[in-house]
Structures are given as structure tokens and as C-alpha cells.
CSV table of C-alpha atoms in Angstrom, one decimal:
chain,number,residue,atom,x,y,z
A,1,LYS,CA,0.0,0.0,0.0
A,2,THR,CA,2.9,2.3,0.5
A,3,THR,CA,3.8,2.2,-3.2
A,4,GLN,CA,0.2,2.4,-4.5
A,5,VAL,CA,0.6,6.0,-5.7
A,6,PHE,CA,3.9,5.5,-7.5
A,7,SER,CA,4.3,4.9,-11.2
A,8,GLY,CA,6.3,2.0,-12.6
A,9,ALA,CA,9.1,4.4,-13.3
A,10,ASP,CA,9.0,5.6,-9.7
A,11,LEU,CA,9.2,2.1,-8.4
A,12,ALA,CA,12.1,1.3,-10.7
A,13,GLY,CA,13.9,4.3,-9.2
A,14,ILE,CA,13.2,3.1,-5.7
A,15,CYS,CA,14.6,-0.3,-6.6
A,16,GLN,CA,17.7,1.2,-8.2
A,17,ARG,CA,18.3,3.4,-5.1
A,18,ALA,CA,17.9,0.3,-2.8
A,19,CYS,CA,20.4,-1.6,-4.9
A,20,LYS,CA,22.9,1.3,-4.8
A,21,LEU,CA,22.6,1.5,-1.0
A,22,ALA,CA,23.3,-2.2,-0.7
A,23,ILE,CA,26.3,-1.9,-2.9
A,24,ARG,CA,27.7,1.1,-1.0
A,25,GLU,CA,27.2,-0.8,2.3
A,26,SER,CA,29.0,-3.8,0.9
A,27,ILE,CA,31.9,-1.7,-0.3
A,28,GLU,CA,32.2,0.0,3.1
A,29,LYS,CA,32.1,-3.3,4.9
A,30,GLU,CA,34.8,-4.8,2.7
A,31,ARG,CA,37.1,-1.8,3.2
A,32,VAL,CA,36.6,-1.8,6.9
A,33,GLN,CA,37.5,-5.5,7.0
A,34,ARG,CA,40.7,-4.7,5.0
A,35,GLY,CA,41.5,-1.6,7.1
A,36,GLN,CA,41.6,0.6,4.0
A,37,ARG,CA,40.4,4.1,3.6
A,38,VAL,CA,37.3,4.6,1.5
A,39,MET,CA,38.4,4.8,-2.1
A,40,TYR,CA,36.2,3.9,-5.1
A,41,SER,CA,37.5,1.5,-7.7
A,42,ASN,CA,36.0,-0.1,-10.9
A,43,ARG,CA,36.4,-3.6,-9.4
A,44,PRO,CA,33.0,-5.4,-9.2
A,45,VAL,CA,31.7,-6.0,-5.7
A,46,LEU,CA,29.4,-8.9,-4.9
A,47,VAL,CA,26.3,-7.9,-2.9
A,48,PRO,CA,24.9,-10.9,-1.0
A,49,GLU,CA,21.4,-9.4,-0.8
A,50,ILE,CA,19.2,-6.3,-0.9
A,51,ARG,CA,17.4,-6.2,2.4
A,52,HIS,CA,14.2,-4.6,3.5
A,53,ASP,CA,16.1,-1.8,5.3
A,54,HIS,CA,17.6,-0.8,2.0
A,55,PHE,CA,14.2,-0.3,0.5
A,56,GLU,CA,13.0,1.6,3.6
A,57,ASP,CA,16.0,4.0,3.2
A,58,ALA,CA,15.3,4.3,-0.5
A,59,MET,CA,11.6,5.2,0.2
A,60,LYS,CA,12.8,8.2,2.3
A,61,PHE,CA,14.0,9.8,-1.0
A,62,ALA,CA,11.0,8.6,-3.2
A,63,ARG,CA,9.1,11.2,-5.1
A,64,ARG,CA,5.9,10.7,-7.0
A,65,SER,CA,5.9,11.6,-10.6
A,66,VAL,CA,2.1,11.5,-10.9
A,67,SER,CA,-0.1,13.9,-8.9
A,68,ASP,CA,-3.4,13.0,-7.3
A,69,ASN,CA,-5.1,15.2,-9.9
A,70,ASP,CA,-3.5,13.3,-12.7
A,71,LEU,CA,-4.4,10.0,-11.1
A,72,CYS,CA,-8.0,11.1,-11.0
A,73,LYS,CA,-7.9,12.0,-14.7
A,74,TYR,CA,-6.5,8.6,-15.6
A,75,GLU,CA,-9.2,6.8,-13.5
A,76,ILE,CA,-11.9,8.8,-15.2
A,77,PHE,CA,-10.4,8.0,-18.6
A,78,ALA,CA,-10.1,4.3,-17.8
A,79,GLN,CA,-13.8,4.2,-16.8
A,80,THR,CA,-14.9,5.8,-20.1
A,81,LEU,CA,-13.0,3.1,-21.9
A,82,GLN,CA,-14.7,0.4,-20.0
A,83,GLN,CA,-18.2,1.7,-20.7
A,84,PRO,CA,-20.0,0.0,-23.6
A,85,SER,CA,-20.6,2.3,-26.6
């Protein structure tokens, strides 16, 4: 229900942000384990999982691209298409 007002593109953006958060976390953990300073490299990093908390953090930055007014217009349009002519 939290994502009900988001478009498919909005949801894709939320998923991408959650993925990036998981990757950053994985990089930081790896560097801490190695005792290195935070430096970014082009080396691929394996991410074991994207957790629920990554999505929660991503949702904090989520913005809707479709307003309530636009949603109402789309619903009215969809209803007119469903009516027999």
C-alpha cells in the first residue's frame, strides 16, 4: 500500500536506489575489514542481498511523478474506456 501512488518508473527508481545503497554498504564493509580508507574502484563487488532496510531507506527519498489530480484524470479516462458504446 505504501507504493500504491507510485508509477512503474517511480518504483524502478526506488529499486535502483535500494540496490545502490546495498552496494555502498557492501563496499564499506569490505574496506573496513581490510582496514583501508574509503576509495572507489572499478572492481565489481558482490552484494549478498538487498534487504528490507535498503528499501526503507530508498523510500525516504522517493518522489511521486504523478499527482493526485493526474491519477483522478487517468481513472476517469479508464472508466470511459470500460463503458459499452
